[in-house]
């Protein structure tokens, strides 16, 4: 006889003292309170810990303003992890430390020039992988991901993104068959096999939700959309991500989640 235990790890990265110098694409720069951002980030980590994750927090100096958005640096699958080549040159120095920690969990594959890829542009739902072509991610990255993932049974589809930073600014998964979407930013036709929940019309930035096994971590700033998730029977855990949002980050951006099953013989 045997059963399985699941180890859940969340890799996070501390908020840089230089967060206010972050990359901005669609937002106007406004002052950021780094201490408040750190407090919000700790609360986010606590929400992950409450859901059973062990937090592995990487350190970060003033030379990496955007490094808290660790999701952009890697994409983790059950079989392997892909280390990205971020579209913003200022972020490429973030990759070695993330690769060093991830190689303890997964065989690593690397996206190479001329490809550029941000993890925020990758939405995985089971064996379906959607890659947003954006200002950060190009078609060559889609081709490289397809070559890496096809032997493991994944299909990789390209999706055009408009009006927002990343694909996951526009669409995220709430369940295996349910997505949360801002249809102004990503075309619903690309996701025709899913049931879709639209963001509340007053909350265009609300499509980024972090799906865990039994709950959705979601920004408190979007109550209209949170109510729609509740109506679908989802358990919503609200977090205050308002300071990190000024740096054009959201809830999926701040962690890399790793699930490992281990068989135990009885
Ligand atoms: N500030 C988040 C990013 O641009 O990567």
mmCIF file of N, CA and C in Angstrom, residues 72-124:
data_model
loop_
_atom_site.group_PDB
_atom_site.id
_atom_site.type_symbol
_atom_site.label_atom_id
_atom_site.label_comp_id
_atom_site.label_asym_id
_atom_site.label_seq_id
_atom_site.Cartn_x
_atom_site.Cartn_y
_atom_site.Cartn_z
ATOM 1 N N UNK A 72 8.087 36.436 -13.456
ATOM 2 C CA UNK A 72 8.538 36.706 -14.823
ATOM 3 C C UNK A 72 9.823 35.972 -15.191
ATOM 4 N N UNK A 73 10.500 35.406 -14.200
ATOM 5 C CA UNK A 73 11.845 34.884 -14.419
ATOM 6 C C UNK A 73 11.849 33.392 -14.728
ATOM 7 N N UNK A 74 10.754 32.713 -14.453
ATOM 8 C CA UNK A 74 10.721 31.265 -14.700
ATOM 9 C C UNK A 74 9.280 30.813 -14.865
ATOM 10 N N UNK A 75 9.116 29.666 -15.520
ATOM 11 C CA UNK A 75 7.809 29.024 -15.619
ATOM 12 C C UNK A 75 8.006 27.577 -15.161
ATOM 13 N N UNK A 76 7.245 27.181 -14.150
ATOM 14 C CA UNK A 76 7.446 25.866 -13.532
ATOM 15 C C UNK A 76 6.358 24.903 -14.001
ATOM 16 N N UNK A 77 6.771 23.763 -14.486
ATOM 17 C CA UNK A 77 5.857 22.672 -14.846
ATOM 18 C C UNK A 77 6.186 21.476 -13.961
ATOM 19 N N UNK A 78 5.339 20.427 -14.032
ATOM 20 C CA UNK A 78 5.614 19.250 -13.199
ATOM 21 C C UNK A 78 6.957 18.614 -13.570
ATOM 22 N N UNK A 79 7.279 18.646 -14.871
ATOM 23 C CA UNK A 79 8.445 17.886 -15.346
ATOM 24 C C UNK A 79 9.719 18.702 -15.408
ATOM 25 N N UNK A 80 9.624 20.017 -15.484
ATOM 26 C CA UNK A 80 10.796 20.864 -15.751
ATOM 27 C C UNK A 80 10.437 22.311 -15.424
ATOM 28 N N UNK A 81 11.457 23.160 -15.438
ATOM 29 C CA UNK A 81 11.203 24.608 -15.332
ATOM 30 C C UNK A 81 11.943 25.313 -16.467
ATOM 31 N N UNK A 82 11.334 26.366 -16.962
ATOM 32 C CA UNK A 82 11.937 27.165 -18.031
ATOM 33 C C UNK A 82 12.397 28.492 -17.427
ATOM 34 N N UNK A 83 13.667 28.792 -17.609
ATOM 35 C CA UNK A 83 14.200 30.089 -17.166
ATOM 36 C C UNK A 83 14.059 31.041 -18.340
ATOM 37 N N UNK A 84 13.435 32.180 -18.080
ATOM 38 C CA UNK A 84 13.080 33.081 -19.168
ATOM 39 C C UNK A 84 14.271 33.972 -19.570
ATOM 40 N N UNK A 85 14.039 34.705 -20.629
ATOM 41 C CA UNK A 85 14.957 35.796 -21.009
ATOM 42 C C UNK A 85 14.077 37.048 -21.028
ATOM 43 N N UNK A 86 13.996 37.763 -19.894
ATOM 44 C CA UNK A 86 12.983 38.819 -19.770
ATOM 45 C C UNK A 86 13.072 39.871 -20.881
ATOM 46 N N UNK A 87 11.898 40.348 -21.252
ATOM 47 C CA UNK A 87 11.817 41.331 -22.322
ATOM 48 C C UNK A 87 12.428 42.666 -21.951
ATOM 49 N N UNK A 88 12.425 43.010 -20.685
ATOM 50 C CA UNK A 88 13.075 44.257 -20.241
ATOM 51 C C UNK A 88 14.520 43.928 -19.889
ATOM 52 N N UNK A 89 15.451 44.561 -20.590
ATOM 53 C CA UNK A 89 16.867 44.238 -20.365
ATOM 54 C C UNK A 89 17.259 44.455 -18.903
ATOM 55 N N UNK A 90 16.650 45.426 -18.259
ATOM 56 C CA UNK A 90 16.972 45.729 -16.854
ATOM 57 C C UNK A 90 16.680 44.547 -15.936
ATOM 58 N N UNK A 91 15.911 43.571 -16.398
ATOM 59 C CA UNK A 91 15.506 42.468 -15.529
ATOM 60 C C UNK A 91 16.310 41.184 -15.774
ATOM 61 N N UNK A 92 17.221 41.217 -16.740
ATOM 62 C CA UNK A 92 17.895 39.944 -17.088
ATOM 63 C C UNK A 92 18.846 39.479 -15.992
ATOM 64 N N UNK A 93 19.338 40.390 -15.179
ATOM 65 C CA UNK A 93 20.251 39.983 -14.091
ATOM 66 C C UNK A 93 19.508 39.257 -12.967
ATOM 67 N N UNK A 94 18.179 39.217 -13.045
ATOM 68 C CA UNK A 94 17.407 38.502 -12.005
ATOM 69 C C UNK A 94 17.467 36.982 -12.184
ATOM 70 N N UNK A 95 17.868 36.521 -13.367
ATOM 71 C CA UNK A 95 17.686 35.092 -13.662
ATOM 72 C C UNK A 95 18.642 34.148 -12.905
ATOM 73 N N UNK A 96 19.941 34.470 -12.723
ATOM 74 C CA UNK A 96 20.826 33.437 -12.133
ATOM 75 C C UNK A 96 20.398 32.975 -10.742
ATOM 76 N N UNK A 97 19.968 33.880 -9.892
ATOM 77 C CA UNK A 97 19.587 33.450 -8.534
ATOM 78 C C UNK A 97 18.326 32.592 -8.553
ATOM 79 N N UNK A 98 17.391 32.938 -9.423
ATOM 80 C CA UNK A 98 16.166 32.140 -9.509
ATOM 81 C C UNK A 98 16.506 30.752 -10.062
ATOM 82 N N UNK A 99 17.377 30.707 -11.079
ATOM 83 C CA UNK A 99 17.783 29.402 -11.628
ATOM 84 C C UNK A 99 18.472 28.565 -10.551
ATOM 85 N N UNK A 100 19.291 29.196 -9.731
ATOM 86 C CA UNK A 100 20.044 28.448 -8.708
ATOM 87 C C UNK A 100 19.096 27.785 -7.714
ATOM 88 N N UNK A 101 18.004 28.456 -7.353
ATOM 89 C CA UNK A 101 17.082 27.823 -6.402
ATOM 90 C C UNK A 101 16.193 26.805 -7.114
ATOM 91 N N UNK A 102 15.758 27.113 -8.333
ATOM 92 C CA UNK A 102 14.846 26.190 -9.026
ATOM 93 C C UNK A 102 15.511 24.878 -9.422
ATOM 94 N N UNK A 103 16.833 24.899 -9.639
ATOM 95 C CA UNK A 103 17.461 23.648 -10.080
ATOM 96 C C UNK A 103 17.451 22.594 -8.977
ATOM 97 N N UNK A 104 17.118 23.002 -7.762
ATOM 98 C CA UNK A 104 16.949 22.013 -6.692
ATOM 99 C C UNK A 104 15.630 21.248 -6.857
ATOM 100 N N UNK A 105 14.698 21.819 -7.642
ATOM 101 C CA UNK A 105 13.364 21.219 -7.760
ATOM 102 C C UNK A 105 13.071 20.610 -9.124
ATOM 103 N N UNK A 106 13.673 21.161 -10.179
ATOM 104 C CA UNK A 106 13.306 20.747 -11.533
ATOM 105 C C UNK A 106 14.535 20.774 -12.448
ATOM 106 N N UNK A 107 14.565 19.897 -13.493
ATOM 107 C CA UNK A 107 15.539 20.106 -14.567
ATOM 108 C C UNK A 107 15.239 21.453 -15.238
ATOM 109 N N UNK A 108 16.272 22.186 -15.569
ATOM 110 C CA UNK A 108 16.061 23.529 -16.125
ATOM 111 C C UNK A 108 16.267 23.551 -17.638
ATOM 112 N N UNK A 109 15.442 24.358 -18.313
ATOM 113 C CA UNK A 109 15.628 24.693 -19.726
ATOM 114 C C UNK A 109 15.694 26.211 -19.807
ATOM 115 N N UNK A 110 16.451 26.708 -20.773
ATOM 116 C CA UNK A 110 16.664 28.158 -20.859
ATOM 117 C C UNK A 110 16.153 28.680 -22.197
ATOM 118 N N UNK A 111 15.426 29.771 -22.149
ATOM 119 C CA UNK A 111 15.025 30.467 -23.371
ATOM 120 C C UNK A 111 16.231 31.305 -23.834
ATOM 121 N N UNK A 112 16.522 31.230 -25.128
ATOM 122 C CA UNK A 112 17.734 31.869 -25.655
ATOM 123 C C UNK A 112 17.385 32.968 -26.659
ATOM 124 N N UNK A 113 18.320 33.940 -26.827
ATOM 125 C CA UNK A 113 18.165 34.989 -27.831
ATOM 126 C C UNK A 113 18.020 34.342 -29.204
ATOM 127 N N UNK A 114 17.201 34.900 -30.080
ATOM 128 C CA UNK A 114 16.529 36.206 -29.978
ATOM 129 C C UNK A 114 15.190 36.175 -29.239
ATOM 130 N N UNK A 115 14.885 35.080 -28.591
ATOM 131 C CA UNK A 115 13.603 35.031 -27.870
ATOM 132 C C UNK A 115 13.645 35.957 -26.663
ATOM 133 N N UNK A 116 12.518 36.574 -26.372
ATOM 134 C CA UNK A 116 12.318 37.242 -25.084
ATOM 135 C C UNK A 116 11.017 36.697 -24.509
ATOM 136 N N UNK A 117 11.041 36.456 -23.211
ATOM 137 C CA UNK A 117 9.881 35.837 -22.557
ATOM 138 C C UNK A 117 9.801 36.343 -21.125
ATOM 139 N N UNK A 118 8.621 36.793 -20.716
ATOM 140 C CA UNK A 118 8.319 37.072 -19.314
ATOM 141 C C UNK A 118 7.338 36.003 -18.836
ATOM 142 N N UNK A 119 7.571 35.457 -17.653
ATOM 143 C CA UNK A 119 6.658 34.443 -17.133
ATOM 144 C C UNK A 119 5.232 34.945 -17.000
ATOM 145 N N UNK A 120 5.059 36.250 -16.835
ATOM 146 C CA UNK A 120 3.717 36.816 -16.742
ATOM 147 C C UNK A 120 2.909 36.643 -18.016
ATOM 148 N N UNK A 121 3.589 36.291 -19.104
ATOM 149 C CA UNK A 121 2.891 36.061 -20.368
ATOM 150 C C UNK A 121 2.519 34.599 -20.577
ATOM 151 N N UNK A 122 2.731 33.758 -19.575
ATOM 152 C CA UNK A 122 2.450 32.327 -19.741
ATOM 153 C C UNK A 122 1.317 31.908 -18.800
ATOM 154 N N UNK A 123 0.244 31.420 -19.392
ATOM 155 C CA UNK A 123 -0.889 30.883 -18.634
ATOM 156 C C UNK A 123 -0.955 29.385 -18.903
ATOM 157 N N UNK A 124 -0.761 28.591 -17.848
ATOM 158 C CA UNK A 124 -0.831 27.128 -17.986
ATOM 159 C C UNK A 124 -2.103 26.640 -17.332
#
